[in-house]
Amino acid sequence: MTGFISLSKENFQREVMEAEGLVFIDFHTKGCGPCGLIPPIMKKLKEKYADRLKVCEYDVKLEDLIAKSDDVVEKYKVYGFPNIIIFKNGEVKENILGIYNIDAFIDAIEKNL
């Protein structure tokens, strides 16, 4: 259990699109080495921003990626990993691909608070 909200195509609308404020989503896939660098950063962000940031994770299934059968992945063009997307009130504000530096995430969050 990571302590982050686990997203899927079934709950994405409710948890992200209908959410008020900032939502930080880590799109990752199993077997992605660099993806493992993101959860410790997410934990720090969750602590730092407490009630001002909803921290979520979205496990992209490789078979869904190949089959193009995940509507969320297709809509937001999540084809590389890790891919962080920050939403505000249901609108994409930042799309960050392959960054592992907490300062880059803090800058993106601060800019959109």
XYZ file of C-alpha atoms in Angstrom:
113
model
C 0.000 0.000 0.000
C 1.551 3.256 -1.156
C -0.827 5.706 0.469
C -1.538 7.313 -2.893
C -4.918 7.246 -4.597
C -4.931 4.439 -7.130
C -6.534 5.528 -10.388
C -8.036 3.492 -13.204
C -10.095 4.257 -16.269
C -13.150 3.419 -14.128
C -12.570 6.060 -11.420
C -10.607 8.687 -13.391
C -13.608 10.919 -14.058
C -14.600 11.074 -10.396
C -11.130 11.314 -8.847
C -9.503 13.680 -11.366
C -11.912 15.409 -13.710
C -14.432 16.260 -10.983
C -11.795 17.104 -8.354
C -11.289 20.639 -7.144
C -7.717 21.890 -6.951
C -4.493 20.194 -8.003
C -4.173 16.518 -8.805
C -0.675 15.039 -9.313
C -0.721 11.753 -11.242
C 2.190 9.381 -11.711
C 1.510 7.263 -14.798
C 3.818 4.256 -14.592
C 4.074 0.682 -15.766
C 5.464 -2.487 -14.285
C 9.028 -3.246 -15.302
C 9.962 0.423 -15.707
C 13.136 0.992 -13.691
C 12.994 4.811 -13.676
C 9.355 4.647 -12.522
C 10.622 3.365 -9.177
C 12.287 6.730 -8.523
C 8.983 8.594 -8.408
C 7.118 7.183 -5.332
C 9.633 8.558 -2.776
C 9.284 11.975 -4.419
C 5.505 11.658 -4.354
C 5.624 10.878 -0.643
C 7.577 14.093 0.006
C 5.168 16.098 -2.149
C 2.180 14.612 -0.329
C 3.721 15.662 3.006
C 4.728 19.127 1.788
C 1.402 20.009 0.184
C -0.903 17.979 2.471
C -4.454 19.137 1.720
C -3.506 21.310 -1.278
C -2.487 18.441 -3.576
C -4.187 15.150 -4.383
C -1.425 12.611 -5.104
C -2.377 9.692 -7.332
C -0.875 6.831 -9.261
C -2.070 5.205 -12.458
C -0.700 1.774 -13.322
C -0.684 1.504 -17.104
C -0.981 -2.090 -18.230
C 1.434 -2.869 -21.050
C -1.167 -4.960 -22.862
C -3.636 -2.025 -22.747
C -0.929 0.302 -24.030
C -0.140 -1.976 -26.966
C -3.821 -2.602 -27.748
C -4.643 1.110 -27.287
C -7.532 0.002 -25.104
C -7.140 2.415 -22.176
C -9.124 5.562 -22.979
C -7.304 7.651 -20.355
C -3.845 6.685 -21.638
C -4.918 7.385 -25.208
C -6.592 10.719 -24.426
C -3.549 12.097 -22.601
C -0.982 10.411 -24.893
C 0.815 8.594 -22.083
C 3.327 6.632 -24.148
C 6.545 7.105 -22.155
C 7.283 6.484 -18.500
C 7.319 7.823 -15.935
C 4.843 10.447 -17.068
C 3.513 12.954 -14.545
C 0.415 14.941 -15.369
C -0.834 17.705 -13.099
C -4.493 18.643 -13.379
C -6.244 21.639 -11.871
C -10.026 21.560 -11.662
C -10.128 18.867 -14.363
C -7.783 20.626 -16.791
C -4.242 19.531 -17.686
C -1.768 22.129 -16.438
C 1.539 20.258 -16.734
C 2.717 17.134 -18.540
C 6.185 16.076 -17.394
C 7.898 13.125 -19.024
C 11.027 11.446 -17.676
C 11.877 13.954 -14.939
C 13.066 12.635 -11.574
C 14.007 15.874 -9.846
C 11.708 16.950 -7.020
C 12.476 20.613 -7.706
C 10.935 20.352 -11.184
C 7.758 18.956 -9.652
C 7.697 21.618 -6.927
C 8.064 24.359 -9.560
C 5.168 22.896 -11.563
C 2.982 22.583 -8.466
C 3.783 26.073 -7.156
C 3.043 27.596 -10.559
C -0.432 26.083 -10.517
C -1.532 26.439 -6.890
